[in-house]
Amino acid sequence: MRTLNFTLLSVVFMMSVFVGYAADEIQLRFRHLTLSDGLASNSIKAINQDHMGVIWVGTDRGLWRYDGIQFSSPLGNDITAGITFLYDAGNELLVGSETGLYQYNYQTDSLSRCQWGAGLAKQTITSPVSWIGEDKSHNLWISTTEQGVFCRPQGTQLLDQFLFPDGVASVSCLLIDNENQIWALSNSAHAQGLARFNKGNNRFELFKLKDKDGQYLPTCGEADFGLALGKMG
């Protein structure tokens, strides 16, 4: 019999388990971790397992890590706002929060605000982060709800900033498709809908959607038939 161990935080997961072994019985075990186990809050906003197997948990009261035994907090963890997104970038863990972007340094076991750029041109992301990820060229992309979209080109510490047409800076999420196209979704009243990044002129260009009623959910994905958008109303 094969036994799989799961750690269950104070959130409700809807899980579907597909087993490809007809003759192999699988038994699932769950462990419920709460405030009594050292977690700062039962309100979980993001979870990520890094390349070393450590589980990082973003709550409405900052960042915590779980090593399978106990929760602990990295040095300099002064984020008091909610964590919105976690991304393992290999040599650093990027932490999106309601107050901007932070990075965890594995060598120093410390957390600090990201300041990328050169000299006085350093830029700081200070608005809520909605998505973090890399394209196939290993460029890092970050979307925010107040400062638009940022890109850190591969191998640099520089940030390029992009807004929607008409200067709209509210982006709900990003998607990088199989063809390495960058898509962005906005619910702004001035530029609601989907936009694609034009690499020729370095701009996001809006797509006209037939159905303009209701707001789009802050999520989008790729399907066999194209892009899938969530929608309210």
C-alpha positions as a LaTeX table, in Angstrom:
\begin{tabular}{lrrr}
\hline
Residue & $x$ (\AA) & $y$ (\AA) & $z$ (\AA) \\
\hline
Met1 & 0.00 & 0.00 & 0.00 \\
Arg2 & 1.29 & 3.44 & $-0.90$ \\
Thr3 & 0.75 & 6.25 & 1.64 \\
Leu4 & 0.75 & 9.93 & 0.68 \\
Asn5 & 1.05 & 12.53 & 3.43 \\
Phe6 & $-0.61$ & 15.93 & 2.96 \\
Thr7 & $-0.38$ & 19.01 & 5.16 \\
Leu8 & $-3.70$ & 20.84 & 5.29 \\
Leu9 & $-3.69$ & 24.51 & 6.31 \\
Ser10 & $-6.77$ & 26.42 & 7.41 \\
Val11 & $-8.27$ & 26.71 & 3.99 \\
Val12 & $-10.67$ & 24.52 & 2.09 \\
Phe13 & $-9.26$ & 22.73 & $-0.94$ \\
Met14 & $-11.31$ & 21.06 & $-3.63$ \\
Met15 & $-9.13$ & 18.24 & $-4.87$ \\
Ser16 & $-9.50$ & 15.70 & $-7.63$ \\
Val17 & $-7.06$ & 12.82 & $-7.53$ \\
Phe18 & $-6.57$ & 10.82 & $-10.70$ \\
Val19 & $-4.79$ & 7.52 & $-10.11$ \\
Gly20 & $-3.15$ & 5.71 & $-12.99$ \\
Tyr21 & $-2.32$ & 2.58 & $-11.08$ \\
Ala22 & $-5.21$ & 0.14 & $-11.21$ \\
Ala23 & $-3.73$ & $-2.36$ & $-8.79$ \\
Asp24 & $-2.09$ & 0.09 & $-6.37$ \\
Glu25 & $-4.22$ & 1.30 & $-3.49$ \\
Ile26 & $-3.46$ & 4.83 & $-2.26$ \\
Gln27 & $-4.27$ & 6.04 & 1.22 \\
Leu28 & $-4.36$ & 9.80 & 1.81 \\
Arg29 & $-3.43$ & 11.32 & 5.13 \\
Phe30 & $-4.14$ & 14.92 & 6.11 \\
Arg31 & $-2.72$ & 17.01 & 8.91 \\
His32 & $-4.48$ & 20.22 & 9.93 \\
Leu33 & $-2.14$ & 23.10 & 10.87 \\
Thr34 & $-3.50$ & 26.19 & 12.61 \\
Leu35 & $-2.48$ & 28.95 & 15.01 \\
Ser36 & $-1.67$ & 26.37 & 17.66 \\
Asp37 & 1.10 & 25.04 & 15.41 \\
Gly38 & 2.79 & 28.46 & 15.18 \\
Leu39 & 1.06 & 29.83 & 12.08 \\
Ala40 & 0.49 & 33.57 & 12.41 \\
Ser41 & $-2.97$ & 33.55 & 10.85 \\
Asn42 & $-5.55$ & 31.08 & 9.59 \\
Ser43 & $-6.23$ & 33.30 & 6.58 \\
Ile44 & $-4.06$ & 31.78 & 3.82 \\
Lys45 & $-3.54$ & 33.87 & 0.67 \\
Ala46 & $-0.76$ & 31.97 & $-1.16$ \\
Ile47 & 1.24 & 28.72 & $-0.90$ \\
Asn48 & 4.42 & 27.74 & $-2.72$ \\
Gln49 & 6.91 & 24.88 & $-2.42$ \\
Asp50 & 10.39 & 26.04 & $-3.41$ \\
His51 & 13.20 & 24.11 & $-5.13$ \\
Met52 & 14.47 & 22.85 & $-1.77$ \\
Gly53 & 11.10 & 21.44 & $-0.74$ \\
Val54 & 10.27 & 24.11 & 1.84 \\
Ile55 & 6.62 & 25.14 & 2.00 \\
Trp56 & 6.11 & 28.91 & 2.04 \\
Val57 & 2.80 & 30.22 & 3.31 \\
Gly58 & 1.51 & 33.73 & 2.68 \\
Thr59 & $-1.11$ & 34.95 & 5.14 \\
Asp60 & $-2.88$ & 38.22 & 5.81 \\
Arg61 & $-0.20$ & 38.77 & 8.48 \\
Gly62 & 2.98 & 38.17 & 6.52 \\
Leu63 & 5.18 & 35.33 & 5.28 \\
Trp64 & 5.90 & 32.02 & 7.01 \\
Arg65 & 7.74 & 28.84 & 6.08 \\
Tyr66 & 7.06 & 25.26 & 7.08 \\
Asp67 & 9.82 & 22.62 & 7.08 \\
Gly68 & 7.55 & 19.69 & 7.87 \\
Ile69 & 7.94 & 20.16 & 11.61 \\
Gln70 & 7.33 & 23.78 & 12.53 \\
Phe71 & 6.62 & 27.27 & 11.18 \\
Ser72 & 9.25 & 30.00 & 11.27 \\
Ser73 & 9.66 & 33.52 & 9.96 \\
Pro74 & 12.65 & 34.82 & 7.93 \\
Leu75 & 14.75 & 37.74 & 9.16 \\
Gly76 & 13.40 & 41.16 & 8.26 \\
Asn77 & 9.88 & 39.81 & 7.86 \\
Asp78 & 8.18 & 43.12 & 8.58 \\
Ile79 & 5.41 & 42.68 & 6.02 \\
Thr80 & 2.25 & 43.41 & 7.96 \\
Ala81 & $-0.05$ & 43.46 & 4.94 \\
Gly82 & $-1.45$ & 40.39 & 3.24 \\
Ile83 & 0.68 & 38.23 & 0.95 \\
Thr84 & $-0.83$ & 37.98 & $-2.54$ \\
Phe85 & 1.59 & 35.84 & $-4.59$ \\
Leu86 & 4.67 & 33.64 & $-4.11$ \\
Tyr87 & 7.16 & 32.68 & $-6.84$ \\
Asp88 & 10.31 & 30.57 & $-6.62$ \\
Ala89 & 12.88 & 32.18 & $-8.93$ \\
Gly90 & 15.66 & 29.73 & $-8.07$ \\
Asn91 & 18.17 & 31.77 & $-6.11$ \\
Glu92 & 15.45 & 33.92 & $-4.56$ \\
Leu93 & 11.84 & 33.67 & $-3.48$ \\
Leu94 & 9.74 & 36.56 & $-4.76$ \\
Val95 & 6.97 & 37.65 & $-2.42$ \\
Gly96 & 4.06 & 39.72 & $-3.72$ \\
Ser97 & 2.07 & 41.57 & $-1.10$ \\
Glu98 & $-0.58$ & 44.26 & $-0.75$ \\
Thr99 & 2.25 & 46.77 & $-0.23$ \\
Gly100 & 4.53 & 45.71 & $-3.09$ \\
Leu101 & 7.24 & 43.22 & $-4.02$ \\
Tyr102 & 9.79 & 41.65 & $-1.67$ \\
Gln103 & 12.52 & 39.06 & $-2.13$ \\
Tyr104 & 13.83 & 36.38 & 0.21 \\
Asn105 & 17.58 & 35.77 & 0.09 \\
Tyr106 & 18.45 & 32.12 & 0.81 \\
Gln107 & 22.09 & 32.88 & 1.68 \\
Thr108 & 21.33 & 35.49 & 4.33 \\
Asp109 & 17.92 & 34.11 & 5.37 \\
Ser110 & 16.50 & 37.60 & 5.07 \\
Leu111 & 13.52 & 39.31 & 3.47 \\
Ser112 & 13.76 & 42.78 & 1.93 \\
Arg113 & 11.88 & 45.02 & $-0.47$ \\
Cys114 & 12.91 & 44.66 & $-4.12$ \\
Gln115 & 14.73 & 47.69 & $-5.53$ \\
Trp116 & 15.92 & 46.96 & $-9.05$ \\
Gly117 & 17.69 & 49.40 & $-11.29$ \\
Ala118 & 20.92 & 51.37 & $-11.45$ \\
Gly119 & 21.87 & 54.27 & $-9.19$ \\
Leu120 & 19.11 & 56.84 & $-8.77$ \\
Ala121 & 17.01 & 55.05 & $-11.39$ \\
Lys122 & 16.10 & 52.22 & $-9.01$ \\
Gln123 & 12.40 & 51.37 & $-9.12$ \\
Thr124 & 10.25 & 50.03 & $-6.32$ \\
Ile125 & 6.97 & 48.19 & $-6.68$ \\
Thr126 & 4.77 & 49.53 & $-3.89$ \\
Ser127 & 1.25 & 48.54 & $-5.01$ \\
Pro128 & $-0.56$ & 45.19 & $-4.61$ \\
Val129 & 1.04 & 42.44 & $-6.70$ \\
Ser130 & $-1.40$ & 40.25 & $-8.63$ \\
Trp131 & 0.91 & 37.85 & $-10.52$ \\
Ile132 & 4.59 & 36.86 & $-10.87$ \\
Gly133 & 6.14 & 34.54 & $-13.45$ \\
Glu134 & 8.75 & 34.01 & $-16.17$ \\
Asp135 & 8.42 & 33.70 & $-19.93$ \\
Lys136 & 10.32 & 31.17 & $-22.07$ \\
Ser137 & 13.22 & 33.61 & $-22.42$ \\
His138 & 13.48 & 33.75 & $-18.60$ \\
Asn139 & 12.33 & 37.36 & $-18.42$ \\
Leu140 & 10.53 & 38.00 & $-15.15$ \\
Trp141 & 7.01 & 39.54 & $-15.34$ \\
Ile142 & 5.08 & 41.12 & $-12.48$ \\
Ser143 & 1.57 & 42.56 & $-12.64$ \\
Thr144 & 0.11 & 44.99 & $-10.10$ \\
Thr145 & $-3.27$ & 46.54 & $-9.43$ \\
Glu146 & $-1.99$ & 50.15 & $-9.40$ \\
Gln147 & 1.33 & 50.34 & $-11.28$ \\
Gly148 & 0.64 & 48.24 & $-14.35$ \\
Val149 & 3.05 & 45.54 & $-15.52$ \\
Phe150 & 6.79 & 45.28 & $-14.89$ \\
Cys151 & 9.39 & 43.20 & $-16.69$ \\
Arg152 & 12.90 & 42.38 & $-15.47$ \\
Pro153 & 14.87 & 41.20 & $-18.54$ \\
Gln154 & 16.84 & 38.00 & $-18.08$ \\
Gly155 & 20.27 & 38.49 & $-16.54$ \\
Thr156 & 19.65 & 42.09 & $-15.42$ \\
Gln157 & 18.51 & 43.97 & $-12.33$ \\
Leu158 & 16.56 & 46.51 & $-14.37$ \\
Leu159 & 12.79 & 47.02 & $-14.50$ \\
Asp160 & 10.70 & 48.06 & $-17.49$ \\
Gln161 & 7.20 & 49.35 & $-16.71$ \\
Phe162 & 4.19 & 49.03 & $-19.01$ \\
Leu163 & 0.67 & 50.43 & $-18.71$ \\
Phe164 & $-2.53$ & 49.62 & $-20.54$ \\
Pro165 & $-3.78$ & 52.07 & $-23.20$ \\
Asp166 & $-4.94$ & 55.42 & $-21.76$ \\
Gly167 & $-2.51$ & 55.00 & $-18.88$ \\
Val168 & $-4.55$ & 52.33 & $-17.08$ \\
Ala169 & $-2.41$ & 50.74 & $-14.37$ \\
Ser170 & $-4.80$ & 48.17 & $-12.85$ \\
Val171 & $-3.95$ & 44.63 & $-13.99$ \\
Ser172 & $-5.73$ & 41.66 & $-12.42$ \\
Cys173 & $-3.48$ & 38.91 & $-13.79$ \\
Leu174 & $-1.01$ & 37.90 & $-16.51$ \\
Leu175 & $-0.78$ & 34.82 & $-18.72$ \\
Ile176 & 2.18 & 33.63 & $-20.78$ \\
Asp177 & 0.95 & 31.19 & $-23.42$ \\
Asn178 & 2.71 & 28.34 & $-25.23$ \\
Glu179 & 3.85 & 30.73 & $-27.96$ \\
Asn180 & 5.46 & 33.02 & $-25.35$ \\
Gln181 & 2.83 & 35.72 & $-25.86$ \\
Ile182 & 2.14 & 37.94 & $-22.83$ \\
Trp183 & $-1.54$ & 38.52 & $-22.03$ \\
Ala184 & $-2.92$ & 40.85 & $-19.35$ \\
Leu185 & $-6.40$ & 41.20 & $-17.87$ \\
Ser186 & $-7.81$ & 44.41 & $-16.44$ \\
Asn187 & $-11.10$ & 45.27 & $-14.75$ \\
Ser188 & $-10.52$ & 49.00 & $-14.92$ \\
Ala189 & $-13.55$ & 50.99 & $-16.07$ \\
His190 & $-11.29$ & 52.82 & $-18.55$ \\
Ala191 & $-9.77$ & 49.75 & $-20.17$ \\
Gln192 & $-11.68$ & 46.66 & $-19.08$ \\
Gly193 & $-10.77$ & 43.43 & $-20.80$ \\
Leu194 & $-7.86$ & 41.57 & $-22.31$ \\
Ala195 & $-4.65$ & 42.98 & $-23.77$ \\
Arg196 & $-1.67$ & 41.39 & $-25.53$ \\
Phe197 & 1.89 & 42.67 & $-25.35$ \\
Asn198 & 3.18 & 43.82 & $-28.74$ \\
Lys199 & 6.90 & 43.04 & $-28.73$ \\
Gly200 & 7.41 & 45.21 & $-31.79$ \\
Asn201 & 6.49 & 48.48 & $-30.08$ \\
Asn202 & 6.73 & 47.36 & $-26.42$ \\
Arg203 & 3.08 & 48.14 & $-25.68$ \\
Phe204 & $-0.01$ & 46.36 & $-24.48$ \\
Glu205 & $-2.82$ & 46.49 & $-27.04$ \\
Leu206 & $-6.45$ & 45.90 & $-26.10$ \\
Phe207 & $-8.49$ & 43.11 & $-27.64$ \\
Lys208 & $-12.12$ & 43.90 & $-28.35$ \\
Leu209 & $-14.37$ & 41.42 & $-26.58$ \\
Lys210 & $-17.92$ & 40.87 & $-27.82$ \\
Asp211 & $-19.35$ & 40.46 & $-24.33$ \\
Lys212 & $-18.62$ & 43.66 & $-22.38$ \\
Asp213 & $-21.13$ & 43.20 & $-19.55$ \\
Gly214 & $-19.97$ & 42.23 & $-16.07$ \\
Gln215 & $-16.53$ & 42.04 & $-14.53$ \\
Tyr216 & $-13.88$ & 39.46 & $-15.32$ \\
Leu217 & $-12.52$ & 37.27 & $-12.56$ \\
Pro218 & $-8.85$ & 37.92 & $-11.71$ \\
Thr219 & $-7.77$ & 34.76 & $-13.49$ \\
Cys220 & $-7.16$ & 33.54 & $-17.01$ \\
Gly221 & $-5.76$ & 30.37 & $-18.51$ \\
Glu222 & $-4.85$ & 28.61 & $-21.70$ \\
Ala223 & $-7.05$ & 25.88 & $-23.18$ \\
Asp224 & $-6.99$ & 23.77 & $-26.34$ \\
Phe225 & $-9.40$ & 26.18 & $-28.01$ \\
Gly226 & $-7.59$ & 29.37 & $-26.97$ \\
Leu227 & $-7.66$ & 31.53 & $-23.84$ \\
Ala228 & $-10.18$ & 31.03 & $-21.06$ \\
Leu229 & $-11.40$ & 33.97 & $-18.97$ \\
Gly230 & $-13.46$ & 33.87 & $-15.80$ \\
Lys231 & $-16.39$ & 36.27 & $-15.69$ \\
Met232 & $-18.91$ & 37.57 & $-13.17$ \\
Gly233 & $-22.41$ & 38.58 & $-14.18$ \\
\hline
\end{tabular}
